[in-house]
Coordinates of C-alpha atoms in Angstrom, one line a residue:
Chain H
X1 CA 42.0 -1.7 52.5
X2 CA 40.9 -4.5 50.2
X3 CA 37.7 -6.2 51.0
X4 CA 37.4 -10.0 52.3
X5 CA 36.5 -12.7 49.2
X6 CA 32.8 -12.6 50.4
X7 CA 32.4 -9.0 50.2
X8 CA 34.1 -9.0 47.2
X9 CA 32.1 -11.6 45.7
X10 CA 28.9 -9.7 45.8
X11 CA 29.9 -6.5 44.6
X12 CA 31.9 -7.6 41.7
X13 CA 29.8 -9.1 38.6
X14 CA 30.3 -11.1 35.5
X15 CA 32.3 -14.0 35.5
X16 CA 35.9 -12.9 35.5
X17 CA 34.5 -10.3 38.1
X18 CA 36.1 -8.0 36.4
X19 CA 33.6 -5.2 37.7
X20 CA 32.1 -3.5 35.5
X21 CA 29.0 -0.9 35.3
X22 CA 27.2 0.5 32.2
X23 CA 26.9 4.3 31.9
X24 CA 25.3 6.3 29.2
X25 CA 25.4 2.6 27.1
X26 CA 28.8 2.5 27.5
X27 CA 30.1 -0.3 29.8
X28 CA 33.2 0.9 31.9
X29 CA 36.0 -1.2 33.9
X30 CA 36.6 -0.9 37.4
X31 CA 39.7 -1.8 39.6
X32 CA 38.2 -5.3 41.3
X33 CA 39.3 -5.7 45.1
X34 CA 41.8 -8.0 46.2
X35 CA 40.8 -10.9 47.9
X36 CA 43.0 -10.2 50.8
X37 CA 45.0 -7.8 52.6
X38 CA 47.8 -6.0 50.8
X39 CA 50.3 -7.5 53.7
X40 CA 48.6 -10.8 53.4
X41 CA 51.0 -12.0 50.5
X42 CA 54.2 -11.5 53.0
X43 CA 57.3 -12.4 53.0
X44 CA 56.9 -13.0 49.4
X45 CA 55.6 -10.2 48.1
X46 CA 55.5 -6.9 50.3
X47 CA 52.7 -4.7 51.2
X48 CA 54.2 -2.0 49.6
X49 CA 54.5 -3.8 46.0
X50 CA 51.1 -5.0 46.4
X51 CA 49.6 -1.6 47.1
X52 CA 51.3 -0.1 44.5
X53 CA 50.5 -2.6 41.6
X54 CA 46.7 -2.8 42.6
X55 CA 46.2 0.6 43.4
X56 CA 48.4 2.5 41.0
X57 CA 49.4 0.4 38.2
X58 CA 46.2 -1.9 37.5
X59 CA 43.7 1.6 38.2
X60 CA 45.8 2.7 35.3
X61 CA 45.4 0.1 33.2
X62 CA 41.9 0.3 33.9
X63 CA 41.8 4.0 33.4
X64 CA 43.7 4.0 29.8
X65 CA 41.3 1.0 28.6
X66 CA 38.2 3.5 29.5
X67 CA 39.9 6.2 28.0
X68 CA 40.7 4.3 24.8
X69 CA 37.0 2.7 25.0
X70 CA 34.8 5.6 24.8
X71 CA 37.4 7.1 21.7
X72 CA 36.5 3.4 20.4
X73 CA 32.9 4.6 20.7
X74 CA 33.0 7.9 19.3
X75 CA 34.6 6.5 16.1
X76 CA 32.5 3.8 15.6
X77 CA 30.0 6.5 16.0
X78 CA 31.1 8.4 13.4
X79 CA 32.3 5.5 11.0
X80 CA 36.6 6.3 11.8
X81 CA 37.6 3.4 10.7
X82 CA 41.4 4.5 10.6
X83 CA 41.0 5.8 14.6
X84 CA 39.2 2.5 15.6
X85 CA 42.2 0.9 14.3
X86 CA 44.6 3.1 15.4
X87 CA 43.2 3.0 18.8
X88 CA 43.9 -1.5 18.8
X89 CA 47.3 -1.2 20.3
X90 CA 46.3 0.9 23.5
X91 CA 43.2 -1.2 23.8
X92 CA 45.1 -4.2 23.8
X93 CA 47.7 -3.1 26.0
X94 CA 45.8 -1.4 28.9
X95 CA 42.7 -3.8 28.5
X96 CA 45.1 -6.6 28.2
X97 CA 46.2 -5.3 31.3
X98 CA 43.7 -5.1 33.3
X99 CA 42.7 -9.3 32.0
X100 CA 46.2 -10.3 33.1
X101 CA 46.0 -8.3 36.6
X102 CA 42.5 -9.4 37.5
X103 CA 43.4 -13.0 37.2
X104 CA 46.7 -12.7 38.6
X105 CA 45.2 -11.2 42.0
X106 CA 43.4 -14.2 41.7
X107 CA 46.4 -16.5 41.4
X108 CA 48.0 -15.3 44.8
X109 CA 46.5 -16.8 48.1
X110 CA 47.8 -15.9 51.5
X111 CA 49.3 -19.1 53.1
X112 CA 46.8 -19.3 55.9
X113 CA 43.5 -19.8 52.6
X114 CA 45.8 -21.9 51.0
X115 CA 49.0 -20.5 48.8
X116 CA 51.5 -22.8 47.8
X117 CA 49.4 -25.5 48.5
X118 CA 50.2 -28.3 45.7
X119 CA 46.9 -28.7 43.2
X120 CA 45.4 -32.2 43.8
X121 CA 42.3 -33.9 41.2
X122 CA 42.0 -33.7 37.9
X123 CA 44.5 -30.3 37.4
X124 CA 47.3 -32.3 39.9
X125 CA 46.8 -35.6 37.4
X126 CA 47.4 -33.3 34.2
X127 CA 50.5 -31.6 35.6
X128 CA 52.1 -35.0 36.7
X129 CA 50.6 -36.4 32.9
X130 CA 52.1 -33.2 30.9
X131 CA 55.0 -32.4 33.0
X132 CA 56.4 -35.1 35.1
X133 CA 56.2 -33.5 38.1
X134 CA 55.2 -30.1 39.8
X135 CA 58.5 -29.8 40.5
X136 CA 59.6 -29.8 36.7
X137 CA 56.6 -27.6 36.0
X138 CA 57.8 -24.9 38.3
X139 CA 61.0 -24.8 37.1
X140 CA 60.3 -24.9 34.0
X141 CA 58.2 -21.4 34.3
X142 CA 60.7 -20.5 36.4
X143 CA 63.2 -20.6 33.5
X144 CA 61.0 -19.0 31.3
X145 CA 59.9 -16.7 33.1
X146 CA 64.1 -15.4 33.6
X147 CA 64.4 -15.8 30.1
X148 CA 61.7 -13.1 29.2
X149 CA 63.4 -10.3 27.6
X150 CA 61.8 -7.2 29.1
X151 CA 58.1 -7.2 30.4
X152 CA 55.9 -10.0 30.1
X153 CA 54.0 -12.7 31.5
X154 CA 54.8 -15.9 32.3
X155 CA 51.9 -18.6 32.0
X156 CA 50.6 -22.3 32.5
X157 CA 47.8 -22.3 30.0
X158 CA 44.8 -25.1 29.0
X159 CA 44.6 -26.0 25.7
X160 CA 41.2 -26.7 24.7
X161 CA 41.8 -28.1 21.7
X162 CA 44.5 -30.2 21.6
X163 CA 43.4 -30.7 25.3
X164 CA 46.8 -30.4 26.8
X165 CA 48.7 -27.7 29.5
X166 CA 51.2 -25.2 28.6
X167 CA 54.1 -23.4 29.1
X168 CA 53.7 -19.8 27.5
X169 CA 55.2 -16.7 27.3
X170 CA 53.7 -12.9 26.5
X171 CA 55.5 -9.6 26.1
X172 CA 54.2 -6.5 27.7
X173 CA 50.4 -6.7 28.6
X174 CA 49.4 -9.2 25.6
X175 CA 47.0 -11.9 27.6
X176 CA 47.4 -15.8 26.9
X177 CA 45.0 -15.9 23.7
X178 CA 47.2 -14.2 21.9
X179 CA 49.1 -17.7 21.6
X180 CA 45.9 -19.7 20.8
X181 CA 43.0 -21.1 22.3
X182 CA 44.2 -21.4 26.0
X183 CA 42.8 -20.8 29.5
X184 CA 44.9 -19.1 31.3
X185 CA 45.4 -21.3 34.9
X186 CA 48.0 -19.7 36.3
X187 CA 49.9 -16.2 35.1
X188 CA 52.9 -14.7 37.3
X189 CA 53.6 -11.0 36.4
X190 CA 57.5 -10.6 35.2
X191 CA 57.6 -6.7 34.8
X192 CA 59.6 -5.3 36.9
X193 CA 57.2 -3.5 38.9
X194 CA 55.9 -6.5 40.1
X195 CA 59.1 -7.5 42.3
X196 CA 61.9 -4.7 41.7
X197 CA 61.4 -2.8 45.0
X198 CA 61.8 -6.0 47.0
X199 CA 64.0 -8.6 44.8
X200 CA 65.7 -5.6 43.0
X201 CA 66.8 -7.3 39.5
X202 CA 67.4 -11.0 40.8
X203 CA 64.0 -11.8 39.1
X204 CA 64.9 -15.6 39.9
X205 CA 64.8 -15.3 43.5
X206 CA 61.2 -13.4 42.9
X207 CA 59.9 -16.7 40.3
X208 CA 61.2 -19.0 43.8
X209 CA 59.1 -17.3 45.9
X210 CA 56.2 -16.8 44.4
X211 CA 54.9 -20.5 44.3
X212 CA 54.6 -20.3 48.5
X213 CA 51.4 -18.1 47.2
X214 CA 50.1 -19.2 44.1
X215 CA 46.8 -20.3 44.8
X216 CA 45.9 -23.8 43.0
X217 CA 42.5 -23.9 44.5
X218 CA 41.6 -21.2 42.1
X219 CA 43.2 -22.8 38.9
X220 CA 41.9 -26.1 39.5
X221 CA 38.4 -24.6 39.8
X222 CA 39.3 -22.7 36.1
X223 CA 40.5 -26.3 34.7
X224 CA 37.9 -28.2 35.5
X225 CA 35.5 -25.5 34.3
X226 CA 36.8 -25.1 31.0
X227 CA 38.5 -28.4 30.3
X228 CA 37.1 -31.4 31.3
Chain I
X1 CA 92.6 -8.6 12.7
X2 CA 94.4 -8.3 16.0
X3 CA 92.4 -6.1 18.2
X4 CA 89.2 -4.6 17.3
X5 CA 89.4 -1.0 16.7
X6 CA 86.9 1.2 18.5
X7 CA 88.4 3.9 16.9
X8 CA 85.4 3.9 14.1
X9 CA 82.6 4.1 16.6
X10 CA 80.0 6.7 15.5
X11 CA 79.4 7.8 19.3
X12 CA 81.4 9.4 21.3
X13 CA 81.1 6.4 24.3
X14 CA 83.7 4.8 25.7
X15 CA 86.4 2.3 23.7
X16 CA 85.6 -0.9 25.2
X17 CA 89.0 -2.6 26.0
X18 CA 89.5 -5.7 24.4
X19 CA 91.4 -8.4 26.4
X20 CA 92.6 -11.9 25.4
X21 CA 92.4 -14.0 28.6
X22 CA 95.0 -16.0 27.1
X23 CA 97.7 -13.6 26.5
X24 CA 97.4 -12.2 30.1
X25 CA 97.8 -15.7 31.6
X26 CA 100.8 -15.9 28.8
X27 CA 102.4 -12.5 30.6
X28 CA 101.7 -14.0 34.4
X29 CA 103.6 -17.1 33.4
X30 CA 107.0 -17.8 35.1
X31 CA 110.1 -17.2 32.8
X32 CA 110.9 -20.8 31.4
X33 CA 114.3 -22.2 29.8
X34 CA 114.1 -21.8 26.2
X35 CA 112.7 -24.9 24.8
X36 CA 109.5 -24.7 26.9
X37 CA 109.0 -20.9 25.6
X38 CA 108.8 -22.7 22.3
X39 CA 106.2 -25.0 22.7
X40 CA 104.5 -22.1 24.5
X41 CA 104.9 -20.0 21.6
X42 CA 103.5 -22.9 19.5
X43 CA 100.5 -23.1 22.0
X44 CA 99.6 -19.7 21.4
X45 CA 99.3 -19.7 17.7
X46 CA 96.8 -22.0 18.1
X47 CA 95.0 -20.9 21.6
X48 CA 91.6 -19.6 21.3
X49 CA 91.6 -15.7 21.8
X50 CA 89.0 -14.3 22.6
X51 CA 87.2 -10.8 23.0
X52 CA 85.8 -9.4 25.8
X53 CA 84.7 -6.2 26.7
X54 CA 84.7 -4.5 30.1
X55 CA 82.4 -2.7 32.2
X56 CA 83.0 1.5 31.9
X57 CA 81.9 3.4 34.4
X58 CA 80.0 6.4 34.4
X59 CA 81.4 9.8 34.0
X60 CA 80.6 10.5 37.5
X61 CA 80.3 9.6 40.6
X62 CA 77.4 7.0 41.6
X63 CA 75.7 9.7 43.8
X64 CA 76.7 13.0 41.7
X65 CA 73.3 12.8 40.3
X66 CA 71.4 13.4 43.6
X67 CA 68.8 14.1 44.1
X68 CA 67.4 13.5 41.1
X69 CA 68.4 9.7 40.7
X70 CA 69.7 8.4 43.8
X71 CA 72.9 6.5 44.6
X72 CA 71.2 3.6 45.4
X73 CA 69.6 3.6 41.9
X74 CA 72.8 4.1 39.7
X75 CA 74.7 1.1 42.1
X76 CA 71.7 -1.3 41.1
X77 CA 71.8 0.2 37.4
X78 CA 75.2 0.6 36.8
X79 CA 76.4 -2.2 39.2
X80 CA 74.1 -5.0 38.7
X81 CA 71.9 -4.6 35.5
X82 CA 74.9 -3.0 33.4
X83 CA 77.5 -5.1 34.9
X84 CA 75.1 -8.3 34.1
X85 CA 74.9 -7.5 30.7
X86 CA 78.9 -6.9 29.9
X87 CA 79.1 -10.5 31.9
X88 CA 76.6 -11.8 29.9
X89 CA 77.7 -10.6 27.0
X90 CA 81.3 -11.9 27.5
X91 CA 80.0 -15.5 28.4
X92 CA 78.3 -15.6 24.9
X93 CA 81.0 -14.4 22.8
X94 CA 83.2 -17.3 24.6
X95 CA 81.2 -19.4 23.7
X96 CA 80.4 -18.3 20.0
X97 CA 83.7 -18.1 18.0
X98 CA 81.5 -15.8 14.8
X99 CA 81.0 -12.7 16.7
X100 CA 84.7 -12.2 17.4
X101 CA 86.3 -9.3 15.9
X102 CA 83.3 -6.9 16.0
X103 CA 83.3 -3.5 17.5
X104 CA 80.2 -3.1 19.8
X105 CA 78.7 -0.7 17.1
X106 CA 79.3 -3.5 14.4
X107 CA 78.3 -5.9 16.9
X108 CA 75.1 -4.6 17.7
X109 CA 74.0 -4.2 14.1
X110 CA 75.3 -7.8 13.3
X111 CA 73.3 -9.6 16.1
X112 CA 70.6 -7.3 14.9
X113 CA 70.0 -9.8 12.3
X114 CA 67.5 -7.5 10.6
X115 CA 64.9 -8.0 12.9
X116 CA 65.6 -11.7 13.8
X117 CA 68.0 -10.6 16.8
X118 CA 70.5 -13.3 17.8
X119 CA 71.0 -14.4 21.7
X120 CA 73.9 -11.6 21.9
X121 CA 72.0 -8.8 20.5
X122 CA 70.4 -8.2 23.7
X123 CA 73.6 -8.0 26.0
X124 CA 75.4 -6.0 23.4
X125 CA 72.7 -3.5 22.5
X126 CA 71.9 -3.0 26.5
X127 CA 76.0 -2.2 27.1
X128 CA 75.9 0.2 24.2
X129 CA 72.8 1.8 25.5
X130 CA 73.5 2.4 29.1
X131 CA 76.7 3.2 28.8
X132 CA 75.5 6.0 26.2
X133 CA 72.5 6.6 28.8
X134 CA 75.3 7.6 32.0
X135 CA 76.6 9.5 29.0
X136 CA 73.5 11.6 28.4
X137 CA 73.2 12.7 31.8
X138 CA 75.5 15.1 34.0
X139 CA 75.5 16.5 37.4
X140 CA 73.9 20.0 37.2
X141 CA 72.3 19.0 34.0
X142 CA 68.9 20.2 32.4
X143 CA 68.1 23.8 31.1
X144 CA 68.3 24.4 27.3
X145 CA 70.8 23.5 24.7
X146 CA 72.3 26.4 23.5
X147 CA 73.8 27.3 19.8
X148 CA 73.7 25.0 17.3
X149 CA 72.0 22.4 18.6
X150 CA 69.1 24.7 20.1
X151 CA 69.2 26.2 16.6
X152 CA 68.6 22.5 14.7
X153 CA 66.0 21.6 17.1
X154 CA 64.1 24.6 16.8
X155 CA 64.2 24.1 13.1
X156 CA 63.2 20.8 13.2
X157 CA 60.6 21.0 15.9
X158 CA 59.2 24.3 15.3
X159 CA 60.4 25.3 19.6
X160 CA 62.4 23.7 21.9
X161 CA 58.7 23.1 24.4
X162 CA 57.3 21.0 21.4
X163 CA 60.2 19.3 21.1
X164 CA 60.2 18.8 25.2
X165 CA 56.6 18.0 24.6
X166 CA 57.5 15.1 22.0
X167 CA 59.8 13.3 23.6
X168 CA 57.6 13.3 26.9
X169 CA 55.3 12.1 25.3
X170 CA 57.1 9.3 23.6
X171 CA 57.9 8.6 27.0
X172 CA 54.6 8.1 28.1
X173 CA 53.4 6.2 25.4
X174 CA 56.0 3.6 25.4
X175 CA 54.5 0.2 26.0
X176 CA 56.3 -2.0 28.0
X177 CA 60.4 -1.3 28.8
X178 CA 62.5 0.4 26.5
X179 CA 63.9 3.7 25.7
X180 CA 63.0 7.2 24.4
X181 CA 65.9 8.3 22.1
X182 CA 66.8 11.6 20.2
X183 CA 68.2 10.8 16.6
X184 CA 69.7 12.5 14.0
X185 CA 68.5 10.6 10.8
X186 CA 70.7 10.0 8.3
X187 CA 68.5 9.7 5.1
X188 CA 66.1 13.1 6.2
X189 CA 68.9 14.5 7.7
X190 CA 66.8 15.7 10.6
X191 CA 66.5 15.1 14.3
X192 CA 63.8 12.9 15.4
X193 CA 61.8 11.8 19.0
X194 CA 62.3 8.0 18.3
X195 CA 61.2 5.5 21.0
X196 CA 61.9 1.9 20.8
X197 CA 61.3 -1.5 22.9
X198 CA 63.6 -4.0 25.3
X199 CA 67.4 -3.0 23.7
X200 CA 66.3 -2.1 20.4
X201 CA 68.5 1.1 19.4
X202 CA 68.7 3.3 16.3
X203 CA 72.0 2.2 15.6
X204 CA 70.1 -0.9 13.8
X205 CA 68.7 1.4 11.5
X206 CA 72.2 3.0 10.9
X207 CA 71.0 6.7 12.2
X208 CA 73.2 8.4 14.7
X209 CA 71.8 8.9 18.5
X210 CA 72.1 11.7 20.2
X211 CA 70.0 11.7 23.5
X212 CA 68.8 8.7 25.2
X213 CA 66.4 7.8 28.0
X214 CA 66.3 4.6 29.9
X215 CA 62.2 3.6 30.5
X216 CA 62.7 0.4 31.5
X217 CA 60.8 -0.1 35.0
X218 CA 64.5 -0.6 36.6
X219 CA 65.6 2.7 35.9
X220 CA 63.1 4.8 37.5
X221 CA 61.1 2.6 40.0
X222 CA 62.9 2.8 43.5
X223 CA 63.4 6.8 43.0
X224 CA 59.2 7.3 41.5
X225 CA 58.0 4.1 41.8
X226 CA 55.3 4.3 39.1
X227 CA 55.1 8.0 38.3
X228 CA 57.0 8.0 34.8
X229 CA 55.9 11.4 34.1
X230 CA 57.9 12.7 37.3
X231 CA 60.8 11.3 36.1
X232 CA 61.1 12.3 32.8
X233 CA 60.1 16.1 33.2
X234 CA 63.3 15.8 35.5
X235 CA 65.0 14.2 33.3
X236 CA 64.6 16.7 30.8
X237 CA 64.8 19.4 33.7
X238 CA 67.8 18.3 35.9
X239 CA 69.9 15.2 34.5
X240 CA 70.3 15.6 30.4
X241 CA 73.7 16.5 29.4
X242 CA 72.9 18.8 26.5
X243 CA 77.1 19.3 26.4
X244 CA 77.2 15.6 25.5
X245 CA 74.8 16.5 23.1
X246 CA 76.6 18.9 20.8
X247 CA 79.7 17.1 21.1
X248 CA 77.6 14.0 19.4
X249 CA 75.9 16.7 17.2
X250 CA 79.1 18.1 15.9
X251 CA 80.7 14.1 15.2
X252 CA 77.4 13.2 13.7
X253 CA 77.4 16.2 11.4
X254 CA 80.7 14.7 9.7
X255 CA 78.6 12.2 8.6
X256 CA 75.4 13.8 7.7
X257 CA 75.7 17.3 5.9
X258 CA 72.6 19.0 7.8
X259 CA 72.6 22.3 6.0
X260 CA 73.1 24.2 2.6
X261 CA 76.4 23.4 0.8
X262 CA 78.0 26.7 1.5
X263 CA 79.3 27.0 -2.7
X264 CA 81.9 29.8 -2.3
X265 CA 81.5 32.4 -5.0
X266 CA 84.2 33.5 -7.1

């Protein structure tokens, strides 16, 4: 059963709280609870998806990237420089992974702490500037999101540079830097894992949906932290 | 070019029947006095035709392949992902006058664009592929190949469990969707574990498929969820149609001369 926020809180560290602990020098990833129950996201997204994507899919994510890691170490160790390489794609897959999953159980409220509720301050302003409307926004990653060929991400991003927000896509596990300097604010999960055993393949219906949870508390706290 | 011929395809799956929407209207129309028959005839030199291809259905029935994937898995597979992409597909090419006149193998490579894939290339390389996917697979399938085959892969693999062992692994190593594939390349003129992403298939790179197996999430997920490694040992056990396999092995080989010219001796 995942733990409440508080709980969680405490035991995870580091900023993303993405969990980790250092053995032998080696720092190691851990799977990071959920901030709710796994039926908590209902109707939208079942119990049973949500088990199965924390506790199978992201622990293997996790698992792989630890895996990967400590062959990372034992080349560096011994100067591989073809094997460090070699080992970039796994590392950026399964630790890309585990970035995208650890802020997207972040993205999801229950409706009861707030899901779905509409961001208001400075992130609700930026949307209305950049977009028009939350309304166009959501369709607009809505339609992207369909369009994504395969597995993917779809994300609204910061960009700290040109100080604007986003629309982005990624295939497979690569996270939102790999388009530039953004912030990831909110990332919804397109693979087919995420919503196949409840929407089937009418991935629209699953892109609808998921705003009633999406938790704007959360990005507006990541906005204002890193862009304003 | 009236039809397209699909009698050049390298593979062995299905001719997909062209149809011109406008002649069948043309064949449903009443009989008319002479004069309009003209001007209908006038009409149809210069109506668009267009090309379309249909849906084919797999060589068995939707729940022959029990237990290993279920009935309810090959209706969403075969009914709604494969059938979306032939609709798909169709709405493009009526829309996009260029691509007429392709077969789906032509098609495919065409769209392919050399690595700068065109809208249709993903509907027209996902028909080709599952329809050559139900292909691969029979009821009562698995075991070992037997005679020739057996005999190529154990030369090219060193056993048939390494080969078993390579393609698993591709398998598992796939990142992302796509599909595990067993090719006969043209230029080494040997088999090969290939594994490629989203509808990429080795027709693009003009070698001839022989096996192939579906790894998008869709195709495995409501009969093992997230244990890939379940379902492609039973894959390889229980569904793989090595009979479709030889009969691909001995077209391909009319194109690819795999052993020792046999020089008769005077």
């Amino acid at each position: 059963m995942a733990l409440r926020a508080v709980a969680a809180g405490k035991i995870l560290r580091g900023g993303l709280g993405l969990g980790f602990q250092s053995i032998r020098g080696l720092q190691t990833f851990s799977l990071p609870d959920l901030p709710y129950d796994y039926g908590a996201l209902e109707p939208v997204i079942s119990a049973e998806i949500m088990q199965l994507h924390h506790q199978k899919h992201h622990q293997a994510y996790i698992t792989n990237f630890n895996k990967a890691l400590e062959q990372l170490d034992a080349a560096l160790a011994k100067g591989d420089a073809a094997t460090v390489v070699k080992l970039q794609s796994a590392i950026k897959f399964n630790g890309g992974g585990h970035v995208n999953h650890s802020t997207f159980w972040k993205n999801l409220a229950p409706v009861r702490e707030g899901g779905g509720e509409p961001p208001k301050g400075s992130l609700g302003w930026a949307i209305d500037t950049h977009f028009g409307s939350l309304e166009v926004l959501m369709q607009k990653m809505n339609a992207e999101g369909a369009a994504l060929q395969g597995s993917g991400w779809v994300w609204l991003g910061a960009d700290k540079e040109l100080k604007k927000l986003v629309v982005e896509t990624t295939a497979n596990q690569d996270p939102l830097v790999t388009k530039g300097p953004l912030v990831p604010l909110i990332g919804i999960d397109v693979w087919e894992h995420a919503y196949y055993l409840q929407y089937k393949n009418v991935r629209p219906d699953y892109l609808t949906n998921i705003w009633k949870v999406i938790n704007w508390k959360y990005a507006s706290e990541v906005y204002e932290k890193e862009c304003v | 070019m009236g039809w397209p011929s699909s009698c050049n395809n390298l593979s062995i799956t299905s001719s997909h029947l062209p149809v011109s929407a406008d002649a069948s209207k043309l064949l449903r129309s009443p009989k008319l006095p002479f004069r309009h028959q003209t001007e209908q005839h006038r009409k149809q030199r210069t109506a668009k035709v267009l090309a379309y291809y249909g849906l084919q259905k797999p060589p068995y029935k939707l729940d022959a392949l029990e237990p290993y994937m279920s009935q309810r898995t090959l209706e969403f597979h075969w009914g709604e992902h494969h059938h979306g992409f032939v609709d798909n597909l169709n709405k493009q090419l009526g829309r996009n006058d260029i691509l007429y006149g392709y077969t789906m193998d032509e098609l495919i490579k065409v769209a392919y664009n050399n690595g700068n894939p065109l809208p249709e290339f993903n509907n027209a390389a996902q028909v080709w592929n599952h329809d050559f996917f139900w292909e691969s697979m029979q009821p009562g399938g698995g075991n070992m190949p037997t005679l020739g085959l057996l005999q190529q892969i154990e030369k090219d693999f060193g056993s048939y469990t390494n080969f078993k062992e390579k393609f698993v692994e591709a398998g598992l190593t796939l990142f992302g969707s796509g599909w595990v594939w067993v090719v006969l390349k043209r230029n080494d003129r040997r088999l090969e574990v290939v594994k490629t992403s989203n509808a990429v298939s080795p027709l693009v790179w003009d070698d001839i498929p022989i096996i192939c197996l579906d790894m998008w999430e869709h195709a495995y997920y409501l009969d093992y969820k997230n244990d890939r490694g379940k379902y492609i040992d039973t894959f390889m056990n229980h569904l793989v149609s090595w009979n479709a396999a030889m009969a691909r092995m001995a077209r391909a080989q009319a194109f690819v001369n795999l052993g020792e010219p046999k020089i008769p001796v005077a």
